[in-house]
Amino acid sequence: MEWTREQRYRRIEEATIEELTALQEKVNNSRWRQKYHIQPVTGLLNDPNGFSYFNGEYHLFYQWFPLGPVHGLKYWYYTKSSDLVHWQNVGIALQPDDYFDSHGVYSGSAIVHNQTLYFMYTGNTRDENWVRHPYQCLAFMDENGQIKKLQAPVINEVPKGYTDHFRDPKVWKVHDTFYAVIGAQRENETGCVVLYSSPDLMHWTFEGEIHTRLQHFGFMWECPDYFELDGRGVLIFCPQGVVPAGEQFQYVHQSGYIAGNRLDLKTKIFEHGEFVKLDRGFDCYAPQTTIDHKGRRLLVGWMGLPDIPYPTDQDGWAHCLTLPRELTIQNGKLIQRPVKELEALRQDAVHVKDTLHNEQKRYDGFNGTCYELICEFTNMEAEEVGIEFRSSHKEKTVISYNRHKQKVTLDRTYSGEVPAKEYGTTSTCRVEGNAVKLHLFVDTSSVEIFINDGMEVFTSRIFPSPESTKICFFARNGNASLDTTIYHLAAMQKNGGADDGPLVFHW
Ligand code: FRU
């Protein structure tokens, strides 16, 4: 179905209860609903926003268009959790109902200040000629959880030299000064990140552009995030339109980072190394980080990409968020590990130790659609080892390690319904050694695979049929030792879903 502009920019209160109920029913009947990932009650979810720890709880919001699986009029939807595992749907946090955000409450971040959780976000507006005018806006949540917007933007204008693609403020504080990075497009249609400063979150000064070595790297940089970790500076961003180079940048949209010395806030010079992709799978975009009360740097991403149709569209919803990951730095590289709290979802465990001799093998208890699987291949003489999962006579998803090529490959060619086939159905990255550890989180329609304790991650939606439940381990052209454990995982909510709590009618 083609959505007209009028349909995309409908507000939720313009929909009748009957329409919303019918949509909700369609979504609930979808065979691809997730069990332990944050997903929208209806409609489309995209970027995580306002990720924070405040008042004893984690708060996580996301971009939401309630009325269908398209990028329409965006709201902030609110979920919260005390443990990063069990998320409760709270309802709509920010609505596009002011002159400065009339065409979408776009992405932004959160920061705690004076016992209050502040949100800085982009108000998207369009004039009668459909020309965009972005504002940077402020909202806040008091200790009782009440969220209010400041009734005027805190940044009214796009500075000279930049286009109206100017959005996604990420705020942090150094001593007494607040800083914000904003994703921007220069007038020559190249992407970059700019820096603002403020003494109080209300009054902002344009400091200028962050000077990186990437002067011509895509046409727009979305969702920047700057933080320091183990003495290093890290700038995460999503460059759009980077020209494909070999196996790199197959997609139009990337999310990745540059790391280096701390950003010099005076000169705005950021000395950094190569741009590194944050995720090696197919579906990960617009990640956002926060620091929690335990001092951990945590990251959540959108498990989806812009501008691509997904099989759940026909069921009235699209996308979910990734599991939260903890970030550390090793030798200048970001390491991403699933947060420890996720172990709370583990139910029964089955463990197997074996040696594979140029063969494929299945084991009792190793199957399902919703599990965590940890698998180590060691003493590798085999050329290639791997796992076929969500498999049946007609479908399989394969993660493999080729020792000769020193490459890990995720193959979703036969995963069922495959989104964005035109961009390729395998994804690869370099990994060295005669052993490999694969740590998988499989949910009804996704997989997140942590390689060698978070050295690389492959995040992908997969859309197999419910009968594709088999798991099979293999070693080709030689032997390999196998040590593996499967944990079947409980659903995030007691009665089976990841989407309980107040539904779409609550705002
Ligand atoms: C990234 C993005 C952001 C924007 C938001 C709108 O996916 O395009 O730049 O703020 O989504 O939903």
XYZ file of C-alpha atoms and ligand atoms in Angstrom:
519
model
C 0.000 0.000 0.000
C 1.274 3.462 -0.921
C 0.857 5.920 1.928
C -0.096 9.461 0.973
C 1.354 12.447 2.791
C -2.032 12.997 4.486
C -1.999 9.427 5.805
C 1.556 9.715 7.068
C 0.918 12.946 8.900
C -2.271 11.865 10.649
C -2.268 12.285 14.401
C -3.195 9.416 16.660
C -6.348 11.127 17.934
C -7.618 11.394 14.357
C -7.870 7.596 14.241
C -11.048 5.991 15.508
C -11.012 3.420 18.305
C -12.219 0.850 15.750
C -9.273 1.584 13.460
C -6.798 1.345 16.330
C -8.357 -1.871 17.610
C -8.222 -3.452 14.155
C -4.573 -2.415 13.771
C -3.740 -3.749 17.226
C -5.360 -7.077 16.393
C -3.446 -7.351 13.149
C -0.193 -6.676 14.996
C -0.992 -9.156 17.763
C -1.605 -11.855 15.142
C 1.761 -11.281 13.499
C 3.882 -14.421 13.583
C 7.026 -12.327 13.900
C 6.285 -10.607 17.223
C 9.323 -10.629 19.463
C 9.448 -12.141 22.945
C 12.180 -10.183 24.723
C 12.939 -7.168 22.562
C 11.343 -3.729 22.782
C 8.896 -3.430 19.897
C 6.075 -1.009 19.074
C 2.510 -1.862 20.113
C 1.503 -0.862 16.585
C 3.126 1.057 13.741
C 6.774 1.891 13.268
C 9.590 2.181 15.784
C 12.921 3.741 14.863
C 15.733 5.442 16.791
C 16.181 4.928 20.535
C 15.952 8.311 22.277
C 16.519 9.734 25.756
C 18.274 6.607 27.052
C 19.102 7.364 30.696
C 19.200 6.228 34.302
C 17.204 8.465 36.636
C 15.441 8.066 39.940
C 16.355 4.382 40.275
C 15.171 3.326 36.812
C 16.330 3.063 33.226
C 14.317 5.211 30.827
C 14.271 4.470 27.145
C 12.181 6.222 24.517
C 11.920 5.648 20.802
C 10.761 7.284 17.623
C 7.238 6.109 16.952
C 4.628 6.471 14.255
C 1.561 4.749 15.722
C -0.714 4.339 12.712
C 1.239 2.049 10.404
C 4.630 0.649 9.383
C 5.864 3.847 7.702
C 7.931 6.889 8.636
C 5.111 9.301 9.376
C 4.435 11.842 12.093
C 6.867 10.909 14.867
C 6.151 10.740 18.610
C 8.430 9.688 21.465
C 7.146 6.463 23.031
C 8.250 5.744 26.596
C 9.408 2.455 28.174
C 11.156 1.968 31.480
C 12.882 -0.786 33.411
C 14.590 -1.404 36.707
C 16.941 -4.061 35.288
C 17.482 -3.409 31.529
C 15.657 -6.689 30.835
C 11.986 -6.295 31.735
C 10.647 -3.169 30.072
C 7.313 -1.652 30.861
C 5.399 0.326 28.269
C 4.461 3.662 29.780
C 2.854 5.386 26.795
C 3.480 8.473 24.689
C 6.065 10.828 26.222
C 6.240 13.634 23.666
C 3.655 14.504 21.037
C 4.156 16.621 17.918
C 1.650 19.247 19.003
C 3.581 22.540 19.137
C 4.612 24.954 16.393
C 8.252 23.924 16.923
C 7.661 20.154 16.482
C 4.468 20.077 14.397
C 5.895 17.582 11.871
C 7.600 15.227 14.254
C 9.257 15.023 17.632
C 12.540 13.839 16.192
C 15.480 12.171 17.895
C 17.265 13.447 20.947
C 18.899 12.528 24.214
C 18.503 12.912 27.981
C 20.604 14.214 30.840
C 19.992 14.435 34.587
C 20.350 17.931 36.082
C 19.002 19.261 39.411
C 16.994 16.074 40.176
C 15.254 16.472 36.844
C 15.610 14.449 33.671
C 16.001 16.831 30.718
C 15.420 15.888 27.103
C 16.921 17.742 24.172
C 15.366 16.802 20.859
C 14.791 18.073 17.339
C 11.422 19.561 16.532
C 10.777 18.875 12.872
C 8.541 21.350 11.070
C 7.522 21.971 7.469
C 6.143 25.166 6.007
C 3.340 25.456 3.428
C 5.851 24.664 0.656
C 6.945 21.613 2.611
C 10.327 23.187 3.366
C 11.857 21.804 6.540
C 12.779 23.996 9.489
C 14.348 22.164 12.415
C 14.316 23.505 15.977
C 16.248 22.108 18.920
C 13.884 21.809 21.859
C 13.882 20.963 25.553
C 11.528 18.917 27.696
C 11.862 17.571 31.201
C 10.528 14.923 33.549
C 10.162 15.609 37.246
C 10.574 13.043 40.023
C 6.899 12.074 39.681
C 7.416 11.103 36.076
C 5.505 14.057 34.616
C 6.947 15.142 31.263
C 6.577 18.712 30.010
C 7.993 20.647 27.083
C 9.601 24.030 27.334
C 7.252 26.257 25.372
C 9.943 27.671 23.057
C 12.888 26.046 21.276
C 16.356 26.492 22.775
C 18.029 26.654 19.343
C 15.915 28.457 16.746
C 18.133 28.638 13.736
C 20.443 26.502 11.672
C 23.849 28.246 11.669
C 25.154 29.684 8.421
C 26.802 27.166 6.124
C 24.460 24.249 6.952
C 21.208 22.995 5.425
C 17.926 22.137 7.153
C 19.258 18.605 7.727
C 20.273 19.544 11.229
C 19.113 17.266 14.014
C 19.522 14.691 16.803
C 21.218 16.568 19.692
C 23.190 14.398 22.117
C 23.961 16.180 25.383
C 26.678 15.632 27.996
C 28.277 17.662 30.744
C 31.904 18.553 31.488
C 32.421 20.338 34.842
C 29.798 23.108 34.795
C 29.205 23.230 31.067
C 26.745 21.271 28.959
C 27.756 20.275 25.446
C 25.655 18.966 22.585
C 26.681 17.409 19.298
C 24.197 17.761 16.435
C 24.165 15.882 13.127
C 24.423 18.245 10.177
C 24.758 18.672 6.445
C 27.017 21.372 5.016
C 25.729 23.509 2.171
C 27.989 21.537 -0.175
C 25.934 18.456 0.794
C 28.530 16.670 2.874
C 27.838 15.398 6.381
C 29.434 16.516 9.639
C 28.826 17.065 13.353
C 28.638 20.444 15.074
C 29.157 21.396 18.706
C 27.131 23.661 21.001
C 27.731 24.638 24.629
C 25.465 25.880 27.395
C 25.749 26.835 31.066
C 22.173 25.782 31.900
C 20.619 23.715 29.044
C 18.465 26.731 28.133
C 20.976 29.056 26.462
C 23.149 27.525 23.774
C 26.197 28.876 21.924
C 27.251 27.551 18.547
C 30.888 26.505 18.967
C 31.441 25.323 15.393
C 32.110 22.125 13.548
C 33.994 19.181 14.989
C 37.126 18.833 12.872
C 37.560 15.246 11.770
C 39.587 13.721 8.955
C 36.349 12.696 7.216
C 35.594 15.770 5.139
C 33.757 13.968 2.325
C 32.062 11.021 3.919
C 28.417 10.802 2.931
C 25.837 13.564 2.514
C 24.465 13.706 6.052
C 25.547 12.447 9.477
C 22.623 11.429 11.659
C 22.436 10.632 15.366
C 25.887 11.623 16.637
C 26.963 10.532 20.116
C 30.213 11.631 21.749
C 31.588 10.084 24.946
C 34.857 9.233 26.616
C 35.737 5.748 27.691
C 38.967 4.530 29.272
C 40.631 7.837 28.396
C 39.680 7.726 24.722
C 37.218 9.891 22.820
C 34.569 8.096 20.770
C 32.258 9.682 18.216
C 29.470 7.440 16.986
C 27.419 8.651 14.044
C 25.411 7.419 11.060
C 26.755 8.736 7.766
C 24.249 8.499 4.929
C 25.297 7.941 1.345
C 28.851 6.678 1.830
C 30.066 5.246 -1.473
C 30.349 1.427 -1.326
C 33.939 0.101 -1.235
C 34.299 -3.675 -1.581
C 32.574 -5.378 1.328
C 32.433 -2.064 3.177
C 29.391 0.188 3.028
C 27.158 -2.122 1.005
C 24.247 -0.233 2.470
C 23.349 3.377 1.878
C 23.087 3.838 5.646
C 25.884 3.032 8.065
C 26.346 3.298 11.751
C 29.892 3.417 13.014
C 32.414 5.293 15.065
C 35.773 7.011 15.076
C 37.917 6.786 18.214
C 40.991 8.696 19.233
C 42.333 11.263 21.641
C 39.780 13.159 23.678
C 37.914 15.780 21.672
C 39.515 19.184 22.264
C 36.476 21.240 23.238
C 38.281 24.537 22.578
C 39.752 23.891 19.124
C 37.104 21.238 18.303
C 39.865 19.109 16.838
C 39.238 15.400 17.100
C 42.277 13.272 16.250
C 41.025 9.854 15.415
C 41.611 6.569 13.609
C 39.627 4.879 10.846
C 35.829 4.842 10.684
C 34.791 1.447 12.051
C 31.379 -0.109 11.525
C 29.657 -0.614 14.828
C 27.806 -3.684 13.719
C 28.531 -6.262 11.020
C 24.986 -7.494 10.505
C 22.265 -6.075 8.319
C 19.974 -4.161 10.624
C 21.455 -1.784 13.130
C 21.155 1.993 12.995
C 20.958 5.157 15.101
C 22.486 3.704 18.283
C 22.455 5.775 21.443
C 24.539 5.400 24.589
C 24.171 6.422 28.213
C 26.184 6.008 31.373
C 24.420 4.338 34.293
C 24.783 4.500 38.098
C 27.257 1.615 37.934
C 29.460 3.694 35.634
C 28.793 1.472 32.629
C 28.586 2.912 29.114
C 25.512 1.239 27.638
C 24.339 1.201 24.028
C 20.982 0.434 22.425
C 20.361 0.580 18.678
C 17.443 0.517 16.290
C 17.239 -2.959 14.759
C 16.246 -1.694 11.345
C 17.309 0.630 8.559
C 15.672 3.647 6.949
C 14.027 3.412 3.516
C 13.690 -0.377 3.376
C 10.467 -2.417 3.423
C 10.317 -5.235 5.992
C 8.112 -8.345 6.011
C 6.192 -7.218 9.125
C 4.862 -4.190 7.228
C 1.964 -6.346 6.090
C 1.118 -6.959 9.758
C 0.923 -3.260 10.647
C 4.200 -2.857 12.542
C 7.925 -2.507 11.899
C 11.189 -2.850 13.812
C 12.424 -3.293 17.354
C 15.372 -2.177 19.465
C 18.550 -4.177 20.042
C 19.361 -5.652 23.422
C 21.355 -3.285 25.641
C 25.116 -3.730 25.300
C 27.938 -2.673 27.574
C 30.824 -0.886 25.859
C 34.491 -1.049 26.749
C 37.644 -0.193 24.804
C 40.476 -2.593 24.022
C 43.443 -1.424 21.960
C 41.458 1.515 20.642
C 38.546 -0.689 19.524
C 35.034 -0.637 20.927
C 34.031 -3.937 22.485
C 30.305 -4.618 22.840
C 28.930 -7.227 25.210
C 25.329 -8.043 26.091
C 24.573 -6.651 29.564
C 24.945 -9.215 32.336
C 21.377 -8.638 33.535
C 20.081 -10.541 30.470
C 21.033 -13.753 32.280
C 17.779 -13.244 34.218
C 15.897 -14.487 31.135
C 17.688 -17.847 31.158
C 15.598 -20.909 31.842
C 16.775 -24.482 31.362
C 20.305 -25.010 30.084
C 21.666 -27.844 27.935
C 25.405 -28.293 27.559
C 27.370 -30.358 25.005
C 31.068 -31.045 24.503
C 32.099 -32.918 21.390
C 34.538 -33.116 18.513
C 33.292 -32.637 14.977
C 35.059 -34.541 12.189
C 34.213 -32.945 8.880
C 30.475 -33.338 9.631
C 27.217 -31.661 10.673
C 25.617 -32.614 13.980
C 22.472 -31.938 15.958
C 21.986 -32.469 19.701
C 18.964 -33.111 21.920
C 17.618 -29.954 23.485
C 19.205 -27.696 20.882
C 16.306 -26.126 19.047
C 13.789 -23.316 19.330
C 12.870 -19.807 18.294
C 13.800 -17.915 21.442
C 17.133 -18.735 23.073
C 20.669 -17.762 23.951
C 23.403 -19.984 22.564
C 27.069 -19.835 23.505
C 29.375 -21.868 21.330
C 33.144 -22.207 21.278
C 35.042 -23.924 18.506
C 38.662 -24.652 19.453
C 41.577 -26.793 18.196
C 40.456 -25.913 14.712
C 42.017 -27.964 11.981
C 38.862 -27.622 9.960
C 38.774 -24.993 7.272
C 35.377 -23.766 8.382
C 33.095 -24.163 11.404
C 29.671 -22.778 12.135
C 26.060 -23.054 13.168
C 22.894 -23.339 11.134
C 19.947 -22.096 13.171
C 16.249 -21.298 12.676
C 16.550 -24.149 10.224
C 14.127 -26.606 8.570
C 14.117 -28.476 5.266
C 13.629 -25.187 3.422
C 15.164 -22.478 5.607
C 18.338 -21.769 7.550
C 20.396 -18.875 8.847
C 24.122 -19.558 9.013
C 26.960 -18.060 11.036
C 30.356 -19.461 10.079
C 34.040 -18.896 10.600
C 36.504 -19.650 7.826
C 39.987 -20.139 9.260
C 41.742 -19.865 5.909
C 40.032 -16.642 4.953
C 40.008 -15.418 8.588
C 36.442 -14.317 8.152
C 33.143 -14.634 9.991
C 30.092 -14.600 7.729
C 26.405 -14.266 8.489
C 24.287 -15.684 5.689
C 20.572 -14.952 5.589
C 20.016 -16.001 1.973
C 17.701 -18.827 3.124
C 16.399 -17.224 6.311
C 12.777 -17.105 5.105
C 11.508 -13.749 3.921
C 14.594 -11.618 3.349
C 14.427 -7.818 3.439
C 16.572 -5.645 1.141
C 17.907 -8.580 -0.925
C 19.250 -6.107 -3.470
C 21.968 -5.071 -0.990
C 23.184 -8.660 -0.588
C 22.266 -11.489 1.769
C 25.649 -12.242 3.342
C 27.679 -10.046 5.614
C 31.315 -10.629 6.542
C 34.074 -9.310 8.745
C 37.671 -10.175 9.518
C 38.385 -12.268 12.620
C 41.694 -13.991 13.336
C 42.674 -17.198 15.105
C 42.296 -20.961 15.303
C 39.333 -20.701 17.623
C 36.127 -18.726 17.637
C 33.415 -17.990 20.180
C 29.903 -17.296 18.940
C 27.310 -15.940 21.364
C 23.824 -15.767 19.870
C 20.587 -14.205 21.084
C 17.782 -15.524 18.925
C 14.269 -14.091 19.193
C 11.238 -14.809 16.993
C 12.458 -12.547 14.197
C 15.984 -11.451 15.042
C 19.470 -12.575 15.891
C 22.317 -10.762 17.641
C 25.659 -12.555 17.475
C 28.604 -11.477 19.621
C 31.910 -12.773 18.254
C 34.897 -13.477 20.554
C 33.392 -11.743 23.596
C 32.194 -8.652 21.800
C 35.065 -7.985 19.387
C 32.420 -7.875 16.630
C 28.618 -8.023 16.589
C 26.233 -9.112 13.863
C 22.688 -7.811 14.372
C 19.961 -8.831 11.961
C 16.266 -9.254 11.608
C 15.349 -12.652 10.171
C 11.888 -13.757 9.138
C 11.762 -17.561 9.101
C 8.601 -19.594 9.483
C 7.727 -20.780 13.010
C 8.600 -24.391 12.086
C 12.223 -23.481 11.392
C 13.565 -24.361 14.824
C 16.522 -26.691 14.264
C 20.114 -25.988 15.265
C 23.009 -27.790 13.626
C 26.758 -27.441 14.230
C 29.299 -28.133 11.510
C 33.030 -28.440 10.776
C 34.190 -28.651 7.134
C 37.450 -30.146 5.873
C 38.899 -31.239 9.181
C 38.216 -31.491 12.914
C 37.239 -28.979 15.541
C 36.357 -29.205 19.234
C 32.930 -27.907 20.189
C 31.757 -26.674 23.581
C 28.252 -25.235 23.587
C 25.386 -24.297 25.903
C 21.839 -23.332 25.031
C 19.534 -21.443 27.387
C 15.899 -21.221 26.438
C 14.779 -17.727 27.283
C 11.682 -16.543 29.068
C 9.532 -13.875 27.469
C 10.078 -10.385 28.796
C 6.561 -10.353 30.285
C 4.857 -13.127 32.228
C 2.071 -13.716 29.742
C 4.337 -14.148 26.794
C 4.928 -10.881 24.978
C 7.368 -8.048 24.944
C 4.639 -5.482 24.655
C 2.403 -5.616 27.690
C 1.297 -2.648 29.673
C -0.767 0.254 28.527
C -1.369 -0.021 24.830
C -1.805 2.402 22.045
C -4.852 4.021 23.619
C -2.817 5.317 26.513
C -1.283 8.714 26.036
C 17.455 8.521 11.973
C 16.481 9.679 11.844
C 16.963 10.875 12.643
C 15.684 11.618 12.900
C 14.699 10.492 13.099
C 13.298 10.770 12.616
O 16.849 7.301 11.746
O 16.296 10.017 10.492
O 17.953 11.640 11.999
O 15.753 12.463 14.011
O 15.220 9.382 12.413
O 12.443 9.725 12.941
